[in-house]
C-alpha cells in the first residue's frame, strides 16, 4: 500500500515536488524501515495493542480492536501536532494523489477544516446529509480546531464502540462544529473522490480514496485498476471528452464485505 501511495506522486500531475513536504507516520516497523530506505521524512508512532505488545506488523482488520486503537492513537497524535502550531493536510496511504490538491483547496484562512466526504450532497457549506471521511482533510491550527480534537478524543471510549470517523460525524450532527464556531468546507467527490462515490470527470479528479472497502488486499487490487484507468486516460487524445471514460468497477472492495 505504501509503495502504491508513493507511486501516485510520480504518475500524478504536479505532485512529484510535494514528496519533499511529506511526513510519513508509520505504525509498523516494516513501513518505517521502508520509509527510511526511500530517504523520506519518517516518524514511528508507537501503538499498544490488545496483547500488550508495542507495534504489530500486519493488517489491522477494519473495525477490529487493534484497528480502533490505531485510529484513536492517530487522532491523539494529530491533535498534538495542532497544539504545536502546525496546520497540515492529512492523508491516508490508500488515497492516491493524481493531481496537486492545493489548487482545489481554499487558501481562505477563515476556513478551519476542509474534509473529504464518502458522498457529497452538492453544497460545500451544508452539513445536511454529508458523510464525512477522515482519510483526507486540510486543517488549520487554532483554538477552535484544537478544541475539536480534544472533544473528539475525549469520546474515544464511547459505549457504542464507534470508530473515530463515526464519532466525529455524530459530533457534527449534534452541532459541535457550530458550537465551536468552526468554518468547515466539505470537499466535492468530483475532485476528491473515492470508491464510495467515483468522480465523473477524469479531467477534474484530484484524489482517489479506497474507501468503502474492508481489506488491504481488496484495496490494492482495485487501486491497481485505478492506476490503469488513470494511465489510459493520460495516454488518450487531449480532445477526448471527460465523460467518455469511466472507472473500472471496484469489484474486489465490493466483494470484501461478503
XYZ file of C-alpha atoms in Angstrom:
258
model
C 0.000 0.000 0.000
C 2.790 2.437 0.887
C 4.533 1.930 -2.452
C 1.284 2.500 -4.348
C 0.672 5.696 -2.401
C 4.156 6.972 -3.249
C 3.805 5.885 -6.876
C 0.769 8.139 -7.196
C 3.024 11.154 -6.680
C 5.075 10.016 -9.684
C 2.168 9.365 -12.043
C 0.108 12.335 -10.852
C 0.100 15.840 -12.299
C 2.296 18.392 -10.472
C 2.667 16.087 -7.477
C 6.308 14.957 -7.511
C 7.638 18.051 -5.767
C 5.133 17.515 -2.946
C 7.041 14.434 -1.778
C 9.667 16.718 -0.241
C 6.942 18.102 2.048
C 5.555 14.716 3.004
C 5.930 13.292 6.517
C 5.162 9.578 6.632
C 3.906 8.370 10.008
C 4.373 4.616 10.311
C 2.711 2.415 12.915
C 4.641 -0.731 11.972
C 8.367 -1.353 11.742
C 8.274 -2.647 8.181
C 6.747 0.560 6.814
C 9.097 2.671 8.911
C 12.148 0.844 7.547
C 10.801 1.157 4.009
C 10.305 4.883 4.510
C 13.870 5.345 5.757
C 15.236 3.267 2.873
C 13.498 5.628 0.442
C 15.102 8.605 2.243
C 11.776 10.229 3.026
C 10.728 12.134 6.136
C 9.677 9.384 8.556
C 8.176 9.158 12.046
C 7.417 5.997 14.023
C 4.198 6.156 16.051
C 4.090 3.532 18.795
C 0.941 1.511 19.366
C -0.073 -0.590 22.357
C -2.255 -3.396 21.073
C -4.625 -5.773 22.848
C -1.939 -8.310 23.569
C 0.145 -5.621 25.283
C 2.799 -5.570 22.583
C 4.199 -2.372 21.179
C 3.625 -2.280 17.414
C 2.473 -5.177 15.284
C 3.268 -5.885 11.686
C 0.353 -6.968 9.574
C -3.083 -5.672 8.775
C -5.375 -4.145 11.390
C -8.654 -5.522 10.047
C -11.391 -2.933 9.670
C -13.331 -2.420 12.939
C -11.162 -4.869 14.900
C -9.984 -3.762 18.364
C -6.484 -3.100 17.039
C -7.911 -1.071 14.155
C -9.928 1.053 16.585
C -6.916 1.637 18.828
C -4.798 2.620 15.840
C -7.381 5.173 14.683
C -7.712 6.756 18.115
C -3.942 6.851 18.582
C -3.775 8.675 15.265
C -6.367 11.198 16.437
C -4.368 11.918 19.595
C -1.162 12.330 17.574
C -2.729 14.734 15.072
C -4.252 16.782 17.878
C -0.781 17.128 19.365
C 0.518 18.439 16.027
C -2.208 21.099 16.043
C -1.217 22.100 19.581
C 2.340 22.641 18.351
C 1.030 25.241 15.919
C 1.205 23.263 12.681
C -1.519 23.347 10.047
C -1.450 20.364 7.703
C -3.068 18.132 5.125
C -3.700 14.650 6.450
C -3.982 11.762 4.021
C -4.337 8.026 4.449
C -1.971 5.949 2.328
C -4.917 4.427 0.470
C -5.565 7.854 -1.068
C -3.968 8.225 -4.498
C -2.821 11.771 -5.333
C -3.468 12.093 -9.074
C -3.205 15.878 -9.112
C -1.803 18.566 -6.844
C -4.702 19.242 -4.436
C -3.736 22.792 -3.487
C -5.484 24.471 -6.457
C -8.704 22.739 -5.321
C -8.281 23.631 -1.636
C -9.300 27.072 -0.445
C -6.498 29.282 0.858
C -9.035 31.354 2.802
C -7.615 31.439 6.334
C -11.099 31.724 7.834
C -11.820 28.112 6.829
C -10.700 25.874 9.675
C -11.320 22.446 8.162
C -11.699 21.148 4.612
C -12.670 17.490 4.755
C -13.420 14.752 2.233
C -16.766 13.003 2.018
C -17.922 9.495 1.181
C -20.918 11.005 -0.571
C -21.216 14.709 -1.393
C -24.564 16.467 -1.023
C -23.754 19.186 -3.580
C -23.212 22.015 -1.068
C -19.708 22.693 0.287
C -21.068 24.599 3.296
C -24.007 22.389 4.265
C -23.742 19.720 6.959
C -27.033 18.155 5.880
C -26.637 14.547 4.755
C -22.854 14.891 4.465
C -20.926 11.667 5.137
C -17.508 12.955 6.142
C -14.367 10.873 5.718
C -11.261 11.441 7.830
C -8.967 9.855 5.238
C -8.168 13.226 3.662
C -8.517 16.709 5.091
C -6.785 20.063 5.435
C -6.893 21.668 8.881
C -5.575 24.929 10.330
C -4.065 25.096 13.790
C -6.091 27.403 16.028
C -8.029 27.304 19.284
C -11.173 26.042 17.554
C -9.556 23.058 15.847
C -7.545 22.174 18.956
C -10.781 22.186 20.968
C -12.377 19.995 18.308
C -9.651 17.366 18.569
C -9.733 17.465 22.377
C -13.500 16.935 22.380
C -13.186 14.254 19.706
C -10.545 12.235 21.547
C -12.469 12.572 24.821
C -15.208 10.467 23.196
C -12.906 7.559 22.295
C -14.474 5.263 24.896
C -17.960 5.742 23.539
C -20.191 2.904 24.779
C -21.408 2.414 21.218
C -17.924 1.243 20.187
C -17.813 3.583 17.207
C -14.727 4.181 15.110
C -13.255 7.674 15.289
C -14.757 8.796 11.970
C -18.284 7.928 13.080
C -17.739 9.726 16.388
C -16.727 12.881 14.505
C -19.753 12.532 12.231
C -22.048 12.279 15.261
C -20.380 15.339 16.775
C -21.103 17.284 13.597
C -24.727 16.135 13.580
C -25.059 17.107 17.253
C -23.999 20.671 16.416
C -20.493 20.570 17.928
C -18.917 22.149 14.831
C -21.301 25.092 15.102
C -20.840 25.380 18.874
C -17.078 25.704 18.381
C -17.571 28.275 15.631
C -15.791 26.097 13.079
C -15.821 27.107 9.440
C -15.931 23.816 7.539
C -15.792 23.114 3.825
C -16.952 19.717 2.594
C -14.973 18.529 -0.421
C -16.722 17.630 -3.660
C -16.249 13.983 -4.686
C -15.888 15.103 -8.294
C -12.421 16.291 -7.238
C -11.715 14.372 -4.010
C -13.278 11.067 -4.935
C -13.355 7.530 -3.627
C -14.778 4.090 -4.155
C -17.955 5.121 -2.324
C -18.617 7.765 -4.980
C -16.463 7.984 -8.114
C -15.502 11.239 -9.756
C -17.384 11.649 -13.011
C -14.644 13.765 -14.594
C -11.162 12.420 -15.308
C -10.038 15.963 -16.110
C -11.007 17.190 -12.658
C -10.281 14.275 -10.318
C -7.567 15.120 -7.797
C -7.504 12.232 -5.309
C -8.997 8.736 -5.276
C -9.591 7.090 -1.902
C -10.044 3.335 -1.498
C -12.928 3.838 0.920
C -15.978 1.588 1.263
C -13.519 -1.306 1.371
C -12.715 -3.778 4.157
C -9.295 -5.316 3.448
C -5.894 -4.163 2.249
C -5.783 -6.932 -0.366
C -9.007 -5.634 -1.901
C -7.826 -2.026 -1.736
C -4.585 -2.874 -3.535
C -6.395 -4.813 -6.261
C -8.843 -2.012 -7.007
C -6.237 0.748 -6.712
C -4.164 -1.060 -9.336
C -7.198 -0.724 -11.596
C -7.347 2.992 -10.747
C -3.731 3.371 -11.834
C -4.522 1.550 -15.076
C -7.543 3.780 -15.741
C -5.509 6.896 -14.991
C -2.629 5.905 -17.261
C -5.041 5.067 -20.076
C -6.660 8.476 -19.676
C -3.280 10.212 -19.764
C -2.373 8.395 -22.975
C -5.676 9.212 -24.645
C -6.218 12.074 -27.060
C -6.383 15.520 -25.472
C -9.555 16.069 -27.494
C -11.349 13.254 -25.711
C -14.236 14.465 -23.595
C -14.034 13.936 -19.863
C -17.265 11.933 -19.809
C -16.156 9.377 -22.399
C -14.220 7.333 -19.827
C -15.370 5.598 -16.678
C -13.597 3.942 -13.778
C -13.240 0.185 -13.588
C -15.743 -1.331 -11.149
C -14.308 -1.705 -7.643
C -15.178 -5.390 -7.546
C -12.565 -6.533 -5.023
C -13.687 -3.950 -2.485
C -17.335 -4.695 -3.052
C -16.670 -8.406 -2.536
C -14.556 -7.725 0.582
C -17.752 -7.269 2.599
C -19.034 -10.767 1.814
